[in-house]
mmCIF file of C-alpha atoms in Angstrom:
data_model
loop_
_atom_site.group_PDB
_atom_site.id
_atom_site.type_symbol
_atom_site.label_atom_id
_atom_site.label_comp_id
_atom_site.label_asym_id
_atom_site.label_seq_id
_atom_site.Cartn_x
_atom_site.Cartn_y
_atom_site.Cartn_z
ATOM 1 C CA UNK A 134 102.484 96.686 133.767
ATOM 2 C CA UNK A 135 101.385 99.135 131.238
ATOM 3 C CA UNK A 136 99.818 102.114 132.801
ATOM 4 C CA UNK A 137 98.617 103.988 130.126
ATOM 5 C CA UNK A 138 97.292 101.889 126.934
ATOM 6 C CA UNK A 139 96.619 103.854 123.991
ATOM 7 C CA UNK A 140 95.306 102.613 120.555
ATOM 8 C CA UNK A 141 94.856 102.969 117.828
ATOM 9 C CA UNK A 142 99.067 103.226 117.125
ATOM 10 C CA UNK A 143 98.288 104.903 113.556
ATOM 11 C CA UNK A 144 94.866 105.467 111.338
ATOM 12 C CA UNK A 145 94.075 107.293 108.166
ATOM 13 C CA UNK A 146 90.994 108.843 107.709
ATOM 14 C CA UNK A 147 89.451 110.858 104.617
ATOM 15 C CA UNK A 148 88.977 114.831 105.101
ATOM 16 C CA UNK A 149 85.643 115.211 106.699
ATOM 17 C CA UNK A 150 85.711 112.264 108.129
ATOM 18 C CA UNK A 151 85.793 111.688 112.444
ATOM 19 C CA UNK A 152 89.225 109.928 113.368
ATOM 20 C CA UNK A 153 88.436 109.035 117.028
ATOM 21 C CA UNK A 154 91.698 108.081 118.907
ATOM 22 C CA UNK A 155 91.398 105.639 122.459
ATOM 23 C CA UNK A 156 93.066 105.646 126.045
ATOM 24 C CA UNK A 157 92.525 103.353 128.721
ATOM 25 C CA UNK A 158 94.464 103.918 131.527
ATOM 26 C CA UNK A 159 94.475 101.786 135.179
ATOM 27 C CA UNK A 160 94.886 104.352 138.429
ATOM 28 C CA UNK A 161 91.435 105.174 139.714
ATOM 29 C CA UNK A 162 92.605 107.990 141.340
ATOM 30 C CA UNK A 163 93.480 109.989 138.304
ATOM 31 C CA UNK A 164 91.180 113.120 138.115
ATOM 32 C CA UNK A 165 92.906 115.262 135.316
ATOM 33 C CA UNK A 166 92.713 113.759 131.691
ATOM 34 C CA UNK A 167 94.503 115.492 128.485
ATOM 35 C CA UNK A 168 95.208 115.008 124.879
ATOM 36 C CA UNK A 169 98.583 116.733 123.220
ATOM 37 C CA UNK A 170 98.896 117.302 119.885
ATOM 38 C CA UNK A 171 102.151 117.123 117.745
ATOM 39 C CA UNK A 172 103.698 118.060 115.005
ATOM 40 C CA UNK A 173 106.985 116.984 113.521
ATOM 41 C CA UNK A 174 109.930 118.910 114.984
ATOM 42 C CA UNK A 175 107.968 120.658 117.719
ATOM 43 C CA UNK A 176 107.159 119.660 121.325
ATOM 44 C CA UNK A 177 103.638 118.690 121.983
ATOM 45 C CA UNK A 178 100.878 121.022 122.584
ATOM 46 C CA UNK A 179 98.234 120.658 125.113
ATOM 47 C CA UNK A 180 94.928 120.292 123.275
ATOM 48 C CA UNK A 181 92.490 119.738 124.979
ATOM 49 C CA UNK A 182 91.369 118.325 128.764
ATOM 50 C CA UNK A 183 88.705 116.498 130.663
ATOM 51 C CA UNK A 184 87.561 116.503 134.662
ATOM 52 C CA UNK A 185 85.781 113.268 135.548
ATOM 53 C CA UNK A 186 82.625 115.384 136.954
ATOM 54 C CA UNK A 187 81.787 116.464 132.744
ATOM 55 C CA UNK A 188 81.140 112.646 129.993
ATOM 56 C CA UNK A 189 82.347 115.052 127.474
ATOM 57 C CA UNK A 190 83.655 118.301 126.207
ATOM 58 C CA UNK A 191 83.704 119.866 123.150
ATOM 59 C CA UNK A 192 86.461 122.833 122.040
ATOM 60 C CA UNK A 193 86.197 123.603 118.073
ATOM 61 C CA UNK A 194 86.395 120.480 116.397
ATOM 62 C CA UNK A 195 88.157 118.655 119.284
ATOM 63 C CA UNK A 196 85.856 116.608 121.437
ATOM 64 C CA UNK A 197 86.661 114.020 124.544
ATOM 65 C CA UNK A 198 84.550 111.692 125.839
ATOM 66 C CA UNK A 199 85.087 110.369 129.064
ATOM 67 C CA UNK A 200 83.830 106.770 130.601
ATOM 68 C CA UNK A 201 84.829 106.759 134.352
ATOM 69 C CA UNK A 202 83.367 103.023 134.682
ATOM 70 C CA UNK A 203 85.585 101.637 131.736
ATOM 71 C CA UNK A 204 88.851 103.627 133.075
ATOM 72 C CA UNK A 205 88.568 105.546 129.108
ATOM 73 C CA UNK A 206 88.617 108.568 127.547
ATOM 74 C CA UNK A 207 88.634 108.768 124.031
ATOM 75 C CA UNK A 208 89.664 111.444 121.083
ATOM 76 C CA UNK A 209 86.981 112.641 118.750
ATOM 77 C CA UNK A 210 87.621 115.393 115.700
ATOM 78 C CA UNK A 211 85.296 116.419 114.033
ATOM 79 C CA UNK A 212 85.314 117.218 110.058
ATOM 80 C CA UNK A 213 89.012 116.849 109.768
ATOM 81 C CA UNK A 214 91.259 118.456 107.647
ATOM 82 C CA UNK A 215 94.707 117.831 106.313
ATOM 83 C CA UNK A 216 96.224 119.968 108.903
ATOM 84 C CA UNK A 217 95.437 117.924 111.783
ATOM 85 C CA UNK A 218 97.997 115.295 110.762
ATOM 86 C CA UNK A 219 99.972 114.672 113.891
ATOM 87 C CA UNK A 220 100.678 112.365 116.488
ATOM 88 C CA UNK A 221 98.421 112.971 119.346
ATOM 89 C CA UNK A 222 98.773 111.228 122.835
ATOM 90 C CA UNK A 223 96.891 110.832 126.139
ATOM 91 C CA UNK A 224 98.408 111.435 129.642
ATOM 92 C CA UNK A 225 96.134 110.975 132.471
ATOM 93 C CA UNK A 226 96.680 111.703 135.569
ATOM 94 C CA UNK A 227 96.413 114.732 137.764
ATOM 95 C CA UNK A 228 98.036 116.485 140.589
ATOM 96 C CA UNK A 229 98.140 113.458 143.082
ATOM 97 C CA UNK A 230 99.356 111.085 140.824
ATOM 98 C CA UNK A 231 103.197 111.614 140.941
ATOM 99 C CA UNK A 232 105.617 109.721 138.731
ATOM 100 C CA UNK A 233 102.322 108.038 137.655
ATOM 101 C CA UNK A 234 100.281 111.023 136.454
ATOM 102 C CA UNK A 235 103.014 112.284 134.312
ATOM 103 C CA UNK A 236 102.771 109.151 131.976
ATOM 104 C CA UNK A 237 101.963 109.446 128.161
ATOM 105 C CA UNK A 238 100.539 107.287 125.980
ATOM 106 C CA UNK A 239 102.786 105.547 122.843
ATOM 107 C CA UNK A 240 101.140 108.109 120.803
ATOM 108 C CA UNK A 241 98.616 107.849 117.749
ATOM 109 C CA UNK A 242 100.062 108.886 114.207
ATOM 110 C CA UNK A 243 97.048 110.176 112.798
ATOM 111 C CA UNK A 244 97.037 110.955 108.660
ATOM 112 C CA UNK A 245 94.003 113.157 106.942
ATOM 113 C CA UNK A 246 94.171 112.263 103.556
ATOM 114 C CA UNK A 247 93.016 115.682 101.232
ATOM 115 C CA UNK B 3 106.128 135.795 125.750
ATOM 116 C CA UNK B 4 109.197 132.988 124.685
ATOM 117 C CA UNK B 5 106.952 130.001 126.774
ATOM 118 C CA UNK B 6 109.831 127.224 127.624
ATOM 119 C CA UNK B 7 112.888 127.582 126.038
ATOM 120 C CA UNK B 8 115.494 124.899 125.278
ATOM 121 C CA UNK B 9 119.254 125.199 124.368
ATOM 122 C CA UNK B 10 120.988 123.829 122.677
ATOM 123 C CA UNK B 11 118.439 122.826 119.560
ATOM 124 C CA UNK B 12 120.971 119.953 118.292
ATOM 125 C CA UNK B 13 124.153 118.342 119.691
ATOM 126 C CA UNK B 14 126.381 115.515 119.081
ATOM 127 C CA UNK B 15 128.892 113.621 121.526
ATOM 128 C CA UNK B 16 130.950 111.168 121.677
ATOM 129 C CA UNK B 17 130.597 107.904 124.134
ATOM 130 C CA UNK B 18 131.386 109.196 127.666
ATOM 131 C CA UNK B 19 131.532 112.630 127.520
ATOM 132 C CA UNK B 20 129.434 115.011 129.473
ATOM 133 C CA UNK B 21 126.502 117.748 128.741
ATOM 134 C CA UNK B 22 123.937 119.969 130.360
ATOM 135 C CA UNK B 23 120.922 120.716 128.182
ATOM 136 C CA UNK B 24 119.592 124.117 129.529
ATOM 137 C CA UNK B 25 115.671 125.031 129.883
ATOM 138 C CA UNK B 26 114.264 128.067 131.060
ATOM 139 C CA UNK B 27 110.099 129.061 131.307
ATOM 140 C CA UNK B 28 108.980 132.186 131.604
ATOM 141 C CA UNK B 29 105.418 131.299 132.774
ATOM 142 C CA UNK B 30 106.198 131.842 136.538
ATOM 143 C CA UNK B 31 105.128 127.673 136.501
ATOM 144 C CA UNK B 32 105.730 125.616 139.489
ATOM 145 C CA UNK B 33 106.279 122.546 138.188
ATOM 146 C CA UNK B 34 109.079 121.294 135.744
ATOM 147 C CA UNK B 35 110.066 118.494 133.338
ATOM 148 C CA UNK B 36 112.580 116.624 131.581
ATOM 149 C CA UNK B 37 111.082 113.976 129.008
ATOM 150 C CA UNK B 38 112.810 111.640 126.516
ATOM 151 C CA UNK B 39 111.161 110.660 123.315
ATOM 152 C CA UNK B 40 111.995 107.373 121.354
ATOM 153 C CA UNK B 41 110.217 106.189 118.398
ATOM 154 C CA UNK B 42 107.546 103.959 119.177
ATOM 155 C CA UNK B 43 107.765 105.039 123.106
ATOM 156 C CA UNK B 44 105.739 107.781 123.404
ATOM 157 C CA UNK B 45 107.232 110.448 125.847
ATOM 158 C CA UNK B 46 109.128 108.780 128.851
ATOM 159 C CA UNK B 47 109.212 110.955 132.167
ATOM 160 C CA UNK B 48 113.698 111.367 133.491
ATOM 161 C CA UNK B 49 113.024 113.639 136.210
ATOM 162 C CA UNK B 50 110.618 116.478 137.595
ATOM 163 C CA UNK B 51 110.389 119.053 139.920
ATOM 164 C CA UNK B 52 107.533 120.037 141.693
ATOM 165 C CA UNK B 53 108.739 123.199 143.441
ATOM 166 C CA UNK B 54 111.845 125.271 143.595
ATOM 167 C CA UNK B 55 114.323 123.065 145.378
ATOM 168 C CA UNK B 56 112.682 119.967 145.056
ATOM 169 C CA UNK B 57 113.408 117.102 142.102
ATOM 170 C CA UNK B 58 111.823 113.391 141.761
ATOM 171 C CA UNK B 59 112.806 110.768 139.792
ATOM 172 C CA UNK B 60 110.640 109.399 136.822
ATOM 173 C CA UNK B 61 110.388 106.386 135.080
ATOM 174 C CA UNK B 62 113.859 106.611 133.017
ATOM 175 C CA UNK B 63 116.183 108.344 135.651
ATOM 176 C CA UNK B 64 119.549 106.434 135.101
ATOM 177 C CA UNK B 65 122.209 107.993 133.497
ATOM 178 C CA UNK B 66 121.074 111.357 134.347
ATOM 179 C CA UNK B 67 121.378 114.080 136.758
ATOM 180 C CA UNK B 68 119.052 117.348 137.255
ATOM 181 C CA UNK B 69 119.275 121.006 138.904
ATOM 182 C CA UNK B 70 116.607 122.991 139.568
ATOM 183 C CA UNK B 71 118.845 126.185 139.698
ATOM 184 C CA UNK B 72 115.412 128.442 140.350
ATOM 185 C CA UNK B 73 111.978 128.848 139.579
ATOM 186 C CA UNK B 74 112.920 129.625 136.259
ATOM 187 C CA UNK B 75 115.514 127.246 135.676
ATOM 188 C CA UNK B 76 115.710 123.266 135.555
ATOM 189 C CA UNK B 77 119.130 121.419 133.580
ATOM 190 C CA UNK B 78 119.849 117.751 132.591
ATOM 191 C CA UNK B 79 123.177 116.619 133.239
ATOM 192 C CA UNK B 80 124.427 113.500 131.176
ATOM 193 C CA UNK B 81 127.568 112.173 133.367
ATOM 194 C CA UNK B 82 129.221 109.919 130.631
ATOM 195 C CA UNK B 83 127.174 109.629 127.569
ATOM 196 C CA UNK B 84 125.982 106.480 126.012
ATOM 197 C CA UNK B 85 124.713 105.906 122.691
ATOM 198 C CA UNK B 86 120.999 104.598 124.489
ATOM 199 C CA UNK B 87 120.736 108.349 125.422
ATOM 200 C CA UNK B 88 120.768 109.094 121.816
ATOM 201 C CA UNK B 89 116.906 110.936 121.903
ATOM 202 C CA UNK B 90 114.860 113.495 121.320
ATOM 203 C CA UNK B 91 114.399 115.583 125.314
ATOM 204 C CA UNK B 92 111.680 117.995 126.127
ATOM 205 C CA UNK B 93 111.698 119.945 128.784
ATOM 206 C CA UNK B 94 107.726 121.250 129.785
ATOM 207 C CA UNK B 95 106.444 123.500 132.778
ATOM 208 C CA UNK B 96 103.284 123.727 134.575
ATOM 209 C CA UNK B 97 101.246 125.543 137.086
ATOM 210 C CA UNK B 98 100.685 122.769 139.629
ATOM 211 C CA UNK B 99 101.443 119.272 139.868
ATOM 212 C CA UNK B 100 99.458 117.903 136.973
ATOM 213 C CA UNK B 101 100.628 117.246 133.783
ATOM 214 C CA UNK B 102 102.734 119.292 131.768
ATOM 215 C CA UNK B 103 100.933 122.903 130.224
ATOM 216 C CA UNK B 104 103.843 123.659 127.709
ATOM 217 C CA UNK B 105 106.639 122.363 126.294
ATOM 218 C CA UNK B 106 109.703 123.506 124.693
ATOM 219 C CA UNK B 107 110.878 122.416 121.055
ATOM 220 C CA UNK B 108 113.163 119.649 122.356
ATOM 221 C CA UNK B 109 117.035 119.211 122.217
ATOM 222 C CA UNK B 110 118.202 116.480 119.589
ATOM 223 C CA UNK B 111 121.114 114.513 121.077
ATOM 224 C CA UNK B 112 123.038 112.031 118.941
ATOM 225 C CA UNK B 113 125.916 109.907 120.570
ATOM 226 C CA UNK B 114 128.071 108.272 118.901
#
């Protein structure tokens, strides 16, 4: 059973425009929910995170949304530019999670077309 | 401030011979990782430690042994390498139990 769905798997988007990148995820329990960023021939780099007591939180362009209901969280950057090309991937979890909270998504190749 | 550090950078090896791939973190973190990334599936978890002296087994544990030597410290051990363990590993650290802070630049092992 897949623990950690993430979607879209790649998506090209015009500078400017908002790519917005989705993870669903099953373990109610989770309480810690981040988005990595990466770029080719480095490790990833933690972005940006969520707590489920905030909908949504904004850091520069980056913004997550968060649906406790629906199990989702969701990506959202705002006017992007070429240099956010990268593959970006969701992990919930959080520190009583275990094996479980230390599961990434299959990743997102996102493209910003100049 | 080097963050988490990972040697070697690239390495080859032939069916059933043995490594250790080496990472060290100099963020005084807890919590340490070995991941494996394949294209198309995402990063998989091989082992972790949550405290000096402790190690757990992720999703992908076979074919590999860990050692967390200190708090510093935290090696992957192939036994007898296969060409399925041909990957991309990351090693990360954190300050608690959650999910990884940083990560290292990865060690690219080709078997052949």
């Amino acid at each position: 059973q897949q623990q950690v769905k993430q979607s879209p798997q790649s998506l090209i988007v015009q500078k400017g425009g908002i790519p917005i990148i989705n993870c669903a995820y099953e373990n109610t329990a989770f309480d810690y929910f981040p988005w990595y960023q990466q770029f080719p021939g480095k490790g990833p780099a933690l972005l940006i995170a969520i707590r489920p007591d905030v909908s949504e939180k904004k850091e520069g362009r980056f913004t997550i949304s968060f649906n406790k209901s629906a199990k989702q969280f969701s990506l959202h950057i705002m006017d992007s530019q070429p240099g956010d090309s990268a593959t970006y991937f969701c992990a919930p979890g959080g520190s009583g999670g275990g094996a479980d909270g230390l599961t990434f998504g299959k990743g997102t190749h996102l493209i910003i077309q100049p | 401030n080097a963050g988490v550090t990972q040697t070697p950078k690239f390495q080859v090896l032939k069916t059933g011979q043995s490594m250790t791939l080496q990472c060290a973190q100099d963020m005084n973190h807890n919590s340490m990782y070995w991941y494996r990334q394949d294209p198309g599936m995402g990063l998989r978890l091989i082992y972790y430690s949550a405290s000096e002296g402790t190690t757990d087994k992720g999703e992908v544990p076979n074919g590999y042994n860990v050692s967390r030597l200190n708090k510093r410290e935290f090696s992957l051990r192939l036994e007898s390498a296969a060409p399925s363990q041909t990957s991309v590993y990351f090693c990360a650290s954190s300050t608690g139990k959650e999910q990884p802070q940083h990560f290292g630049d990865g060690t690219r092992l080709s078997i052949l």
